[in-house]
Structures are given as structure tokens and as C-alpha cells.
Coordinates of C-alpha atoms in Angstrom, one line a residue:
M1 CA 59.8 94.9 101.0
T2 CA 61.7 95.2 104.2
L3 CA 64.9 97.3 104.4
L4 CA 67.5 96.7 107.1
E5 CA 70.9 98.1 107.8
T6 CA 73.8 96.3 109.5
V7 CA 77.4 97.3 110.5
L8 CA 80.2 94.7 110.8
D9 CA 83.9 94.2 110.4
V10 CA 84.1 92.0 107.3
L11 CA 81.5 90.7 104.8
I12 CA 82.5 87.5 102.9
V13 CA 80.7 86.7 99.7
G14 CA 80.7 83.1 98.6
A15 CA 80.6 80.0 100.9
G16 CA 83.0 77.6 99.0
P17 CA 86.2 76.4 100.7
V18 CA 87.9 79.8 100.3
G19 CA 85.1 81.9 101.8
L20 CA 84.5 79.4 104.6
L21 CA 88.2 79.4 105.6
S22 CA 88.3 83.2 105.5
A23 CA 85.3 83.3 107.8
I24 CA 86.9 80.7 110.2
E25 CA 90.1 82.6 110.5
L26 CA 88.5 86.0 111.0
S27 CA 86.2 84.5 113.6
R28 CA 89.1 82.8 115.4
R29 CA 90.5 86.3 115.6
S30 CA 87.3 87.6 117.3
H31 CA 86.0 89.7 114.4
F32 CA 82.3 90.3 113.5
V33 CA 81.9 88.6 110.2
R34 CA 79.0 87.5 108.0
I35 CA 79.2 85.1 105.1
I36 CA 76.5 85.0 102.4
E37 CA 75.9 82.5 99.6
K38 CA 73.3 82.7 96.8
L39 CA 73.0 79.0 96.4
P40 CA 70.3 77.4 98.6
E41 CA 72.4 74.4 99.7
P42 CA 76.0 73.2 99.5
S43 CA 77.2 71.4 96.4
K44 CA 76.9 67.6 96.6
F45 CA 79.5 67.0 94.0
S46 CA 83.2 66.2 94.5
R47 CA 84.7 69.0 92.4
A48 CA 88.3 69.7 93.7
L49 CA 90.0 66.6 95.1
A50 CA 93.7 67.0 95.9
I51 CA 94.9 68.8 99.0
H52 CA 98.6 69.5 98.6
T53 CA 101.4 69.8 101.1
R54 CA 101.4 73.6 101.7
T55 CA 97.6 73.6 102.1
M56 CA 97.7 70.9 104.7
E57 CA 100.3 72.8 106.6
V58 CA 98.0 75.9 106.5
L59 CA 95.1 73.7 107.7
Q60 CA 97.2 72.3 110.6
H61 CA 98.1 75.9 111.6
C62 CA 94.4 76.6 111.7
G63 CA 93.7 73.5 113.8
L64 CA 91.8 71.7 110.9
D65 CA 94.2 69.0 109.7
K66 CA 93.0 66.0 111.8
E67 CA 89.7 65.6 109.9
F68 CA 91.5 65.6 106.6
T69 CA 94.2 63.1 107.6
D70 CA 91.5 60.9 109.2
E71 CA 89.1 60.9 106.3
G72 CA 91.3 61.5 103.3
F73 CA 93.8 59.1 101.8
L74 CA 97.3 59.5 100.4
T75 CA 98.2 59.3 96.8
P76 CA 101.9 58.4 96.6
Q77 CA 102.6 59.4 93.0
L78 CA 101.5 61.0 89.7
H79 CA 101.7 58.2 87.2
I80 CA 101.9 59.1 83.5
M81 CA 101.4 56.4 80.9
S82 CA 101.0 56.0 77.2
S83 CA 98.1 54.0 75.7
L84 CA 99.4 52.0 72.8
S85 CA 97.5 50.9 69.7
N86 CA 97.2 47.3 71.0
G87 CA 95.6 48.4 74.2
D88 CA 98.7 48.0 76.4
F89 CA 100.0 50.8 78.6
Q90 CA 103.6 52.0 78.7
D91 CA 105.1 54.0 81.5
L92 CA 106.3 57.5 80.6
A93 CA 107.0 59.0 84.0
K94 CA 106.3 58.7 87.7
I95 CA 106.5 61.8 89.9
K96 CA 106.9 60.3 93.3
F97 CA 105.9 62.1 96.5
G98 CA 107.2 61.4 99.9
D99 CA 110.9 61.2 98.9
D100 CA 111.9 64.6 100.5
A101 CA 113.8 63.7 103.8
R102 CA 114.7 67.4 104.4
I103 CA 111.6 69.2 103.1
G104 CA 110.3 69.5 106.6
T105 CA 106.6 68.4 106.6
E106 CA 104.4 65.7 107.9
F107 CA 102.3 66.0 104.7
K108 CA 104.7 64.7 102.0
T109 CA 102.0 63.3 99.7
P110 CA 98.7 64.8 98.4
I111 CA 95.6 64.0 100.3
I112 CA 92.5 63.1 98.3
L113 CA 89.2 64.3 99.8
P114 CA 86.2 65.5 97.7
Q115 CA 85.5 69.2 97.9
N116 CA 81.9 68.7 99.3
R117 CA 83.4 67.0 102.3
T118 CA 86.0 69.7 102.7
E119 CA 83.1 72.2 102.8
E120 CA 81.3 70.2 105.4
I121 CA 84.4 70.1 107.7
F122 CA 84.9 73.9 107.3
T123 CA 81.2 74.6 107.9
T124 CA 81.1 72.5 111.1
K125 CA 84.2 74.4 112.4
L126 CA 82.6 77.8 111.5
N127 CA 79.4 76.9 113.2
S128 CA 81.3 76.0 116.4
L129 CA 82.6 79.6 116.3
G130 CA 79.1 80.9 116.3
V131 CA 78.9 81.9 112.6
K132 CA 76.5 80.3 110.1
V133 CA 76.4 80.6 106.3
E134 CA 73.5 82.7 105.2
R135 CA 72.1 81.0 102.1
K136 CA 69.8 82.2 99.4
V137 CA 71.2 85.6 99.9
E138 CA 72.5 87.5 96.9
L139 CA 74.8 90.4 96.6
K140 CA 73.2 93.2 94.5
S141 CA 75.7 96.0 94.6
V142 CA 78.9 97.3 96.2
K143 CA 79.9 100.9 96.9
I144 CA 83.0 102.3 98.6
E145 CA 82.0 105.3 100.7
G146 CA 84.0 107.9 102.7
F147 CA 87.6 108.9 102.8
G148 CA 90.8 107.8 104.6
E149 CA 90.3 105.7 107.7
E150 CA 86.6 106.4 107.7
T151 CA 86.1 104.6 104.3
I152 CA 83.6 101.8 104.4
V153 CA 82.0 99.3 102.0
A154 CA 78.3 99.6 101.5
S155 CA 76.9 96.3 100.2
T156 CA 73.3 95.8 99.2
I157 CA 72.0 92.2 99.6
S158 CA 68.6 90.6 99.1
S159 CA 66.9 87.5 100.3
Y160 CA 63.4 86.1 100.4
D161 CA 61.5 85.3 103.6
N162 CA 58.0 83.7 103.1
G163 CA 57.8 85.2 99.6
E164 CA 58.7 88.7 100.8
E165 CA 61.9 90.2 99.4
K166 CA 64.2 91.5 102.2
T167 CA 66.8 94.1 101.2
E168 CA 69.6 94.9 103.6
I169 CA 72.5 97.3 103.4
I170 CA 75.6 96.0 105.1
R171 CA 78.2 98.5 106.0
S172 CA 81.5 96.8 106.6
K173 CA 85.1 97.9 107.0
Y174 CA 86.2 95.2 104.4
L175 CA 84.7 92.8 101.9
I176 CA 86.3 89.6 100.6
G177 CA 84.9 88.3 97.3
C178 CA 85.2 84.5 97.2
D179 CA 82.3 84.1 94.8
G180 CA 84.0 82.3 92.0
A181 CA 84.9 83.0 88.4
H182 CA 81.7 85.0 87.7
S183 CA 82.3 87.1 90.8
T184 CA 79.7 89.7 91.5
V185 CA 82.2 91.5 93.8
R186 CA 84.6 91.8 90.9
K187 CA 82.0 93.0 88.4
S188 CA 80.7 95.6 90.9
Q189 CA 83.8 97.7 90.2
K190 CA 84.5 99.4 87.0
D191 CA 87.5 98.0 85.0
W192 CA 88.3 95.2 87.4
N193 CA 89.1 93.1 84.4
Y194 CA 89.3 89.3 84.4
D195 CA 91.9 89.1 81.6
G196 CA 92.7 85.9 79.8
V197 CA 91.6 83.4 77.2
C198 CA 89.2 80.6 76.7
L199 CA 91.2 77.6 75.5
E200 CA 90.2 75.7 72.4
G201 CA 88.6 72.4 72.7
W202 CA 86.1 70.7 75.0
Y203 CA 86.5 68.6 78.1
A204 CA 84.3 66.1 80.0
L205 CA 84.5 64.4 83.3
A206 CA 82.5 61.9 85.4
D207 CA 82.6 60.5 88.9
G208 CA 81.6 56.8 89.1
I209 CA 82.6 53.2 89.5
L210 CA 85.7 52.3 87.4
E211 CA 85.7 49.0 85.6
S212 CA 89.3 48.0 84.9
K213 CA 91.5 45.0 85.4
I214 CA 94.3 47.5 86.2
P215 CA 94.1 49.0 89.7
F216 CA 94.3 52.8 89.7
E217 CA 95.3 53.6 93.3
S218 CA 97.1 56.9 92.5
I219 CA 96.5 59.8 90.3
T220 CA 97.1 58.6 86.7
A221 CA 97.3 60.3 83.3
I222 CA 97.1 58.2 80.2
M223 CA 98.2 59.7 76.9
H224 CA 96.7 58.6 73.6
D225 CA 97.1 59.9 70.0
E226 CA 93.6 61.4 70.2
G227 CA 93.8 62.8 73.7
F228 CA 94.3 62.0 77.4
I229 CA 92.5 60.2 80.2
F230 CA 92.9 61.6 83.7
I231 CA 92.0 59.1 86.5
A232 CA 91.9 59.9 90.3
P233 CA 90.6 57.6 93.0
L234 CA 87.8 59.1 95.2
D235 CA 87.8 56.8 98.2
K236 CA 90.1 54.7 100.3
E237 CA 88.8 51.5 98.9
F238 CA 89.4 52.7 95.3
K239 CA 85.8 51.8 94.3
T240 CA 84.9 55.2 92.8
H241 CA 87.1 57.3 90.5
R242 CA 87.1 60.7 88.7
I243 CA 87.7 60.4 85.0
M244 CA 88.5 63.5 82.9
V245 CA 89.1 63.5 79.1
N246 CA 89.5 66.0 76.3
L247 CA 87.3 65.6 73.3
D248 CA 89.0 64.8 70.1
P249 CA 88.0 66.8 67.0
V250 CA 85.8 64.0 65.6
T251 CA 83.8 63.6 68.9
E252 CA 83.7 67.4 69.3
K253 CA 82.2 67.8 65.8
M254 CA 79.5 65.2 66.6
F255 CA 78.3 67.2 69.5
I256 CA 79.0 70.7 68.6
D257 CA 75.5 71.2 67.1
L258 CA 74.0 70.0 70.3
A259 CA 76.1 72.3 72.5
V260 CA 74.9 75.6 73.9
E261 CA 77.6 78.0 74.4
T262 CA 76.4 81.2 76.1
N263 CA 77.7 84.0 78.2
P264 CA 74.6 85.4 79.9
Q265 CA 76.6 87.4 82.4
N266 CA 78.8 89.0 79.8
D267 CA 81.8 88.8 82.1
G268 CA 84.4 87.3 79.7
V269 CA 84.1 83.8 81.1
S270 CA 82.7 81.2 78.7
H271 CA 79.7 79.2 79.8
A272 CA 79.5 76.0 77.9
F273 CA 77.7 72.6 78.3
F274 CA 76.8 69.7 76.2
L275 CA 73.1 69.0 76.2
K276 CA 73.5 65.2 75.6
F277 CA 77.0 64.2 76.5
S278 CA 76.5 61.2 78.7
E279 CA 78.2 58.4 80.5
K280 CA 77.6 56.3 77.4
D281 CA 79.4 58.9 75.2
L282 CA 82.3 59.0 77.6
N283 CA 82.6 55.3 77.5
K284 CA 82.9 55.4 73.7
L285 CA 85.9 57.6 74.1
L286 CA 87.4 55.3 76.8
E287 CA 86.8 52.3 74.5
K288 CA 88.7 53.9 71.7
R289 CA 91.6 55.2 73.8
T290 CA 92.1 52.1 76.0
N291 CA 90.9 49.3 73.6
G292 CA 88.1 48.6 76.1
K293 CA 90.2 48.2 79.1
I294 CA 88.6 51.0 81.1
Q295 CA 84.9 51.9 81.4
I296 CA 82.9 53.9 84.0
R297 CA 79.5 53.0 85.5
N298 CA 76.9 54.5 87.8
S299 CA 78.2 58.0 87.4
N300 CA 76.8 60.4 90.1
W301 CA 78.2 63.5 88.4
T302 CA 79.0 64.2 84.8
S303 CA 80.1 67.6 83.3
S304 CA 81.4 69.0 80.1
F305 CA 83.2 72.3 79.8
K306 CA 85.8 74.6 78.3
I307 CA 88.8 75.8 80.2
N308 CA 89.4 79.4 80.9
E309 CA 92.8 80.9 81.9
R310 CA 92.1 84.2 83.5
K311 CA 93.4 86.4 86.3
V312 CA 92.8 89.9 87.7
L313 CA 95.9 92.2 87.6
E314 CA 95.2 93.5 91.1
Y315 CA 93.6 91.4 93.9
S316 CA 92.3 94.5 95.9
R317 CA 90.6 97.8 95.4
E318 CA 91.2 100.9 97.7
K319 CA 92.3 98.7 100.6
R320 CA 88.6 97.7 101.1
L321 CA 87.7 95.1 98.5
F322 CA 89.6 91.9 98.1
L323 CA 89.3 88.9 95.7
A324 CA 90.4 85.4 96.6
G325 CA 90.2 82.0 94.9
D326 CA 88.5 81.7 91.5
A327 CA 87.2 85.3 91.8
A328 CA 90.8 86.3 91.3
H329 CA 92.2 83.5 89.1
C330 CA 90.8 80.5 87.1
H331 CA 92.7 77.9 85.1
S332 CA 92.8 74.3 84.0
P333 CA 91.9 71.7 86.7
I334 CA 94.9 69.6 85.6
G335 CA 97.5 69.8 88.5
G336 CA 94.8 70.2 91.2
Q337 CA 96.0 73.7 92.1
G338 CA 92.8 75.8 92.2
M339 CA 91.3 75.2 95.6
N340 CA 94.8 75.0 97.1
T341 CA 95.8 78.4 95.7
G342 CA 92.6 80.0 96.9
L343 CA 92.9 78.7 100.5
Q344 CA 96.4 80.2 100.7
D345 CA 95.0 83.5 99.3
A346 CA 92.6 83.5 102.2
L347 CA 95.2 83.0 104.9
N348 CA 97.4 85.7 103.4
I349 CA 94.8 88.4 103.5
V350 CA 92.9 87.5 106.7
W351 CA 95.8 88.0 109.1
K352 CA 96.5 91.4 107.6
I353 CA 92.9 92.5 107.8
S354 CA 92.8 91.3 111.4
A355 CA 96.0 93.2 112.3
V356 CA 94.5 96.4 110.9
L357 CA 91.2 95.9 112.6
K358 CA 93.0 95.4 115.9
S359 CA 95.1 98.6 115.3
Q360 CA 98.2 96.4 115.4
S361 CA 99.3 97.4 111.8
P362 CA 98.7 100.3 109.4
E363 CA 96.4 99.9 106.5
S364 CA 99.3 100.0 104.1
I365 CA 100.0 96.3 104.8
L366 CA 96.8 95.5 102.9
D367 CA 98.6 96.5 99.7
T368 CA 101.0 93.6 100.1
Y369 CA 98.2 91.1 99.5
S370 CA 98.2 91.6 95.8
L371 CA 101.9 92.1 95.7
E372 CA 102.5 88.7 97.3
R373 CA 99.6 86.6 95.9
S374 CA 99.3 87.9 92.3
P375 CA 102.7 86.4 91.2
I376 CA 101.6 83.1 92.8
G377 CA 98.4 83.2 90.8
E378 CA 100.4 83.9 87.6
A379 CA 102.7 80.9 88.4
V380 CA 99.7 78.6 88.9
L381 CA 98.2 79.6 85.6
T382 CA 101.5 78.8 83.9
L383 CA 101.9 75.5 85.6
S384 CA 98.4 74.2 85.0
G385 CA 98.4 75.7 81.4
N386 CA 101.7 73.8 80.6
L387 CA 100.3 70.6 82.1
T388 CA 97.2 70.9 79.9
K389 CA 99.3 71.6 76.8
I390 CA 101.4 68.5 77.5
A391 CA 98.2 66.4 78.0
N392 CA 96.6 67.5 74.7
P393 CA 97.9 65.8 71.5
S394 CA 100.2 67.9 69.3
F395 CA 103.6 67.5 67.7
E396 CA 105.0 69.8 70.4
S397 CA 103.5 67.8 73.3
Y398 CA 104.8 64.5 71.9
I399 CA 108.4 65.9 72.0
I400 CA 107.8 67.3 75.5
R401 CA 106.5 64.0 76.8
D402 CA 109.6 62.2 75.5
V403 CA 111.9 64.7 77.2
M404 CA 109.8 64.6 80.4
S405 CA 110.0 60.8 80.4
L406 CA 113.8 61.1 80.3
L407 CA 114.1 63.9 82.8
M408 CA 111.9 62.2 85.4
K409 CA 114.5 59.5 85.8
F410 CA 116.8 62.0 87.6
S411 CA 116.4 63.3 91.1
L412 CA 116.7 67.1 90.4
P413 CA 113.9 67.3 87.8
Q414 CA 111.8 65.0 90.0
K415 CA 112.2 67.4 92.9
F416 CA 111.4 70.4 90.9
A417 CA 108.2 68.9 89.5
R418 CA 107.2 67.5 92.9
H419 CA 107.7 70.8 94.7
A420 CA 105.8 72.7 92.1
I421 CA 102.7 70.5 92.6
M422 CA 103.2 70.5 96.4
G423 CA 103.1 74.3 96.5
V424 CA 106.3 74.6 98.6
N425 CA 108.6 76.5 96.3
F426 CA 107.1 80.0 96.3
K427 CA 108.8 83.2 97.4
Y428 CA 107.1 86.5 98.4
E429 CA 108.5 90.0 97.8
S430 CA 106.9 92.9 99.6
D431 CA 107.5 95.4 102.4
L432 CA 106.6 92.6 104.9
V433 CA 109.7 90.6 103.8
Y434 CA 113.1 91.8 105.0
K435 CA 115.7 91.6 102.3
A436 CA 113.6 89.1 100.2
G437 CA 115.6 86.1 98.9
Q438 CA 118.8 87.0 100.7
K439 CA 120.3 83.9 102.3
Y440 CA 122.3 83.9 105.5
G441 CA 125.2 81.5 105.4
D442 CA 124.1 77.9 105.1
F443 CA 120.7 78.5 106.5
H444 CA 118.2 76.7 104.3
I445 CA 115.4 79.3 104.4
S446 CA 115.5 82.8 103.0
A447 CA 113.1 85.6 103.7
G448 CA 109.8 85.3 101.7
E449 CA 109.8 81.5 101.5
R450 CA 107.7 78.9 103.2
V451 CA 108.9 77.8 106.6
P452 CA 109.2 74.1 107.1
D453 CA 108.4 71.9 110.1
G454 CA 110.8 69.9 112.3
V455 CA 111.0 67.9 115.5
L456 CA 111.9 69.6 118.7
W457 CA 112.1 68.7 122.4
S458 CA 110.2 71.2 124.6
A459 CA 112.2 72.3 127.6
N460 CA 109.0 73.9 129.0
N461 CA 107.1 70.6 129.4
G462 CA 109.7 68.0 128.6
E463 CA 107.8 66.5 125.6
E464 CA 108.7 65.8 122.1
T465 CA 106.8 67.9 119.6
T466 CA 107.2 69.6 116.2
L467 CA 107.4 73.2 115.4
F468 CA 104.0 73.3 113.7
K469 CA 102.2 71.2 116.3
Y470 CA 103.5 73.3 119.2
F471 CA 102.3 76.5 117.5
S472 CA 99.2 75.1 115.9
G473 CA 96.3 77.6 116.3
S474 CA 98.7 80.5 117.0
L475 CA 97.7 83.9 115.7
D476 CA 101.1 85.5 116.4
H477 CA 104.3 86.4 114.7
I478 CA 106.9 84.0 116.0
I479 CA 110.6 84.9 116.4
L480 CA 112.8 81.7 116.5
W481 CA 116.3 82.0 117.8
F482 CA 118.5 79.1 116.7
T483 CA 121.3 79.6 119.2
G484 CA 124.0 77.6 117.3
E485 CA 126.5 75.5 119.1
G486 CA 128.8 78.4 120.1
C487 CA 126.4 79.8 122.8
N488 CA 126.8 78.8 126.4
E489 CA 124.2 79.0 129.2
N490 CA 125.0 82.5 130.2
E491 CA 124.8 83.8 126.6
I492 CA 121.5 82.1 126.1
K493 CA 120.1 83.6 129.3
T494 CA 121.5 87.0 128.4
G495 CA 119.9 86.8 124.9
S496 CA 116.6 85.8 126.5
K497 CA 116.6 88.9 128.6
F498 CA 117.3 91.0 125.5
F499 CA 114.2 89.5 123.9
Q500 CA 112.2 90.0 127.1
N501 CA 113.2 93.7 127.2
S502 CA 112.3 94.3 123.5
F503 CA 109.1 92.3 123.2
S504 CA 107.6 91.8 126.6
N505 CA 104.7 94.3 126.2
V506 CA 104.1 93.6 122.5
Q507 CA 100.8 91.8 121.6
G508 CA 100.9 89.3 118.8
V509 CA 104.6 88.3 119.0
T510 CA 105.9 85.1 120.5
I511 CA 109.5 84.3 121.2
A512 CA 111.0 80.8 121.0
I513 CA 114.6 79.6 121.4
V514 CA 116.0 76.5 119.8
I515 CA 119.1 75.4 121.6
G516 CA 121.5 73.5 119.3
K517 CA 123.7 71.9 121.8
D518 CA 123.5 69.8 125.0
I519 CA 123.0 71.9 128.1
K520 CA 122.8 70.0 131.4
N521 CA 120.8 72.6 133.3
V522 CA 118.6 73.9 130.6
E523 CA 116.1 75.1 133.2
N524 CA 118.6 77.9 134.0
T525 CA 117.9 79.4 130.6
L526 CA 114.2 79.8 131.3
I527 CA 113.8 83.3 132.6
N528 CA 110.0 83.1 132.4
D529 CA 107.1 81.2 130.8
S530 CA 106.6 83.7 128.1
I531 CA 109.6 82.4 126.1
A532 CA 109.3 78.9 124.7
V533 CA 112.6 77.0 124.8
F534 CA 113.3 73.9 122.7
L535 CA 116.2 71.5 122.4
D536 CA 117.4 70.0 119.1
H537 CA 116.2 66.5 118.5
L538 CA 117.3 63.5 116.5
K539 CA 115.3 62.1 113.5
H540 CA 111.8 61.2 114.4
D541 CA 110.2 57.8 113.7
D542 CA 108.0 59.1 110.9
G543 CA 111.0 60.5 109.0
L544 CA 110.6 64.1 110.0
N545 CA 114.0 65.5 110.7
S546 CA 115.0 67.8 113.6
A547 CA 114.2 71.4 113.2
C548 CA 117.9 72.3 113.2
V549 CA 118.6 69.9 110.4
V550 CA 115.6 71.0 108.3
Y551 CA 116.6 74.7 108.7
G552 CA 120.3 74.2 108.2
A553 CA 121.2 75.3 111.7
A554 CA 122.6 71.9 112.9
G555 CA 126.3 72.0 113.8
K556 CA 126.6 75.8 113.1
K557 CA 128.7 77.9 115.5
H558 CA 126.8 81.1 115.0
G559 CA 123.1 81.6 115.8
T560 CA 120.3 82.7 113.4
L561 CA 117.1 84.7 113.9
L562 CA 114.0 83.7 112.0
L563 CA 110.7 85.7 111.9
I564 CA 107.7 83.5 111.1
R565 CA 104.6 85.4 110.0
P566 CA 101.1 84.3 110.9
D567 CA 100.8 82.7 107.4
L568 CA 103.8 80.5 107.9
V569 CA 106.1 82.6 105.7
A570 CA 109.6 83.6 106.7
G571 CA 109.4 87.4 107.2
A572 CA 113.1 87.8 108.0
V573 CA 116.3 85.8 108.4
M574 CA 119.4 87.2 109.9
K575 CA 122.6 86.3 111.8
Y576 CA 122.3 86.5 115.6
S577 CA 124.8 88.9 117.1
G578 CA 123.3 89.7 120.5
E579 CA 121.3 92.8 121.3
K580 CA 122.3 94.4 118.0
S581 CA 120.5 91.8 115.8
I582 CA 117.5 91.8 118.1
E583 CA 117.2 95.5 117.6
E584 CA 117.5 95.0 113.9
M585 CA 114.7 92.5 113.9
K586 CA 112.6 94.9 116.0
N587 CA 113.2 97.8 113.7
F588 CA 112.0 95.8 110.7
M589 CA 108.9 94.7 112.5
K590 CA 108.2 98.3 113.6
S591 CA 107.6 99.1 109.9
Y592 CA 104.3 97.3 110.0
I593 CA 103.5 96.5 113.7
C594 CA 102.3 99.6 115.4
N595 CA 102.8 98.8 119.1
L596 CA 106.6 98.0 119.0

């Protein structure tokens, strides 16, 4: 047996989408990382499918959106129908995406791309950064050693090389556990409980060729007295589909004696699988629930399972161990929130770890990871749990379906449901948010919320762009000054000098000015190339509004300051009042940026 010892910045355990994105973002920030995975090869199955609005914005910010928009396809709506006894389908509701003129995004509809392809895209990007996934490597133990700033994580890993076991001790400043619902990282620490329940009932799914006279070109849920059928297309030609069903009590009883329900890891998460539940058995259910109108053939993946709803209370331990994705929360697949939530977990913790490693921020900011992401995880469990309850047949769900069918005819309930699925309606509260939730005047964004995109005209290079495209790949905090229409050229130039004096020697902060009025000699406002200057722009051809319209700054006399964090969250929103407000912004940022 060979024993090695290695020192690095961050060890990432688990090479699913969440672990891969964590490794990409840390590598982009020039940190020494390793990512290990016990499975010998990537999964070939589709698994998670939907990539929602907020996730696509995050991927664009990381420079990864093009592959997804090129290969994935848009699903314009969530269609909910009822299967009648005669085999006909009746519309219950349609949640339509793409109807938000002022939401401020290029990604108004979910993109469908199987998870195995998502992992391939991430892996290619990670390899280009000089990091490779280390497979057939298993985490054996984790210990936190030392005190204060000298604290490290000592992880023991093992692998086999030509039949010989190789044991290695990795000493890292931090460890991110992205190793799924049965997380070894989580179980390595005493009382890091994965609290929750295993829902009653069994579920089955299959990916294959759908045989139906009805085209299913968007995500569809069909309700029946005995259960539901969930259908999602898997390719642009709509040749293959994912079908998921719940098992009604009669079917469940038929197979319960053939099922093996075990919990070999004793970690509170149920393991369950049907030994003989096949494509033929699934088609029997489809026959009964659609009067033979839907069947599936040539399945390349079938699975049966129970649903767990679980979440850790705290996402971190001693500012050294962090959980992300399914290691921190698991829930029903209905709603397609799991992978999306995990990827946003990753972006939240990675920029904070990087800031500490670079001595730009104190370690105290790492406590905000759990403060900000744990409520989001709780909200996702509630959303997916409610959708699952509605889908399963019960007296209560019948009433809810009727009410939902009525409400979805109106714009406000449509917007609420749509935004919940898109992941754009969250709000953080922590020390990294200045006066969380407090709105300034008619400005549409408050501190702690997602920042939207909008069209701008760059005065620096004379080209049309969008806020997100211009700053794609940026690792910085961005301070946006919407000047308002009450500022003249001299005031803009004076304000630029205030910013220059306050932030010129600060690493990791970018200043940008959005001028909300026509100025003939805009070049006079450019005091140097370090400040990006934009002009407001009219509505773009693809329906994306100008940034001033999206943010609520259009036509306003007074200016507004907006701090955009590296995870595309509004860190602060305040009225612009010259040097005084710039100093107020700087004082807030001093609370967690060391070199100000």
C-alpha cells in the first residue's frame, strides 16, 4: 500500500454537475483544486433535464451558455391536462414561459438538455483549465485539524492502481461536498443530520420513443383518477421522451413482494428499486390511464424509486466543510429544480471561498453561504413537494387542480407560478446584503434579489451589448451608477472622479456608468478606460428591454447606485447623491472586502 500526502486550496468530492461547476469556477479564479469521483465513468443516463432561467444566467456569467443554447431546445410552456374516462384529454392549465417583457433575460423559457450532456460540457471546460476529474477515487474520512486561520481539512482518499491500493492524505484549506444524497462528506461529521421524510408511494420513469398521435413538444402533466403521467421531450426532433408515473395502489401491491427496500448506508435516505418493473409494466399503466393513446418503446433507461424530502439545517461546518446540491437537499423531481438549485449553491460558495483565499475578504463571509442558500433549499422542497401532492390523486389535490385551472387564466397567478419555476424570485438576507429588501423609490430591484439583464450601448467601443454579455466571465463586484436624467456632463464627470478616487486601487471591483439621457459629447465623460460607460438603449429586436427600463431607472431625475455581487445578486441599492453616496457604498463594502 502506497501512502501519499498532498496540499491544495480546495478538494471537491463528487463530479456531477455541481462538483464540476465548482471546480470550473475555482479554476477560473486560479486556485489549486482537485475533484474526485468514486464512479469509474460518467453516467450515460439523461437524469436532470430542465435548465431554468436563473441557471442559464449563471452559466452565461461563467462563459458556458453557448453550448446549452446551441444543443438544447426551448420548451414554451408547462401543459397540465386531465385524462378522461373515454380517453380524451382536457386542458386544465398552461403555464406559459416567455411572456415577461420586463423580466430582463435572454432565457425566458426552460432549456431541455439531458444531464449527461451537461456533464460532458462542464468536463470539457474543466479540462481546458488544466483540471481533470480523478475517477475511481473514494473519500474514506475527513478531519478538521488546527485552530483559527491555520485550520485545515485532512481528507483520506483511496484508489487502486494495477491492483495496488493507494492511500493519500489531502490537506486542503476547504472541502466542498457535492457527492449526492448519500454524501460521505456529510456523514463524516457527527450530527450533520439530513432531516426529512420518505414520501409514501412508488414512482417509475423511462426514457424512450413515445408512440402517440398527440405531439408532446413541451413539458406535459396528465392527471388521471389513479395517478399522473409526466412527459418531457428529450431531443429537438421530439423523437424521444421521458415518462414518469406514480404507481397506483393496485399496481404497487402487485410488485411490492418483488421489491427490495434497503438502506445499506444507514443514512436516513431510502434505497428502493423494483426488481422486475419493466417497460411492459409501465405501458400497462399508460394503457389504463390514456385508454391506449400513449405507449413507450425502446427504453434506454428505466428506474423505479421512492421520493425523499430532506435537507441539512446548516450547509457548512467550521468554515471549512461545505455541502452543495443533493448533499445538502433532496426532493421530488417534479418541477425540475434539483440540479438548478445545486448549481446556484456552487456559484454562491465559490466566489466567497476565492475571496478568502486571495485575502480579499475575511473568513466570516463564509457563514453567509448557509444563511443565504438554506432558505432557498427550503423553498425548493416546498415547491416540489406541493407540485407532487397536486399530481398525486386525492380529494385535496382534486380541489387544488380545479382552483389552479381557474387561477392560471389570470396574469398575476401565471407570473407567480412561472417565476417560481424559473428561479428568479428569491431574496437573500445576510451581512453581504445592505438593507435587504429595502426598495429605493421606483427602482425595480431591491438588495438581495437577482439582478436582471438589459440592452445597453457601450460608449467605450460604440457597440450595442447587454449588461450580462459585457460582463460575462467577470469575477468582480460591479458598481452600476444609473445617472438619471437630471445629471449633466460635468456632474457625470465629477461623479466619475469620485469613483476613481474611491476604488482606483481596489482589486475585484469594476465601476460602470449608465447614462440615462442623450449627451452629445459622451467621450467627455470618459476620464479613463477603467470605468465602463454605457448609454441607455431602446428595445432590442429579441424583446429584451433597455437596462434602464428593466431596472426602473428610465425617465427618473435622480440617479441610483447598484452593487452587483459576483453571483449576480444585488448587494446594495441606494440613491445617488454625489460623493456622500459613494462613500456610503464604500463603507458597506469595507465590511467584507479587506483592501478598501
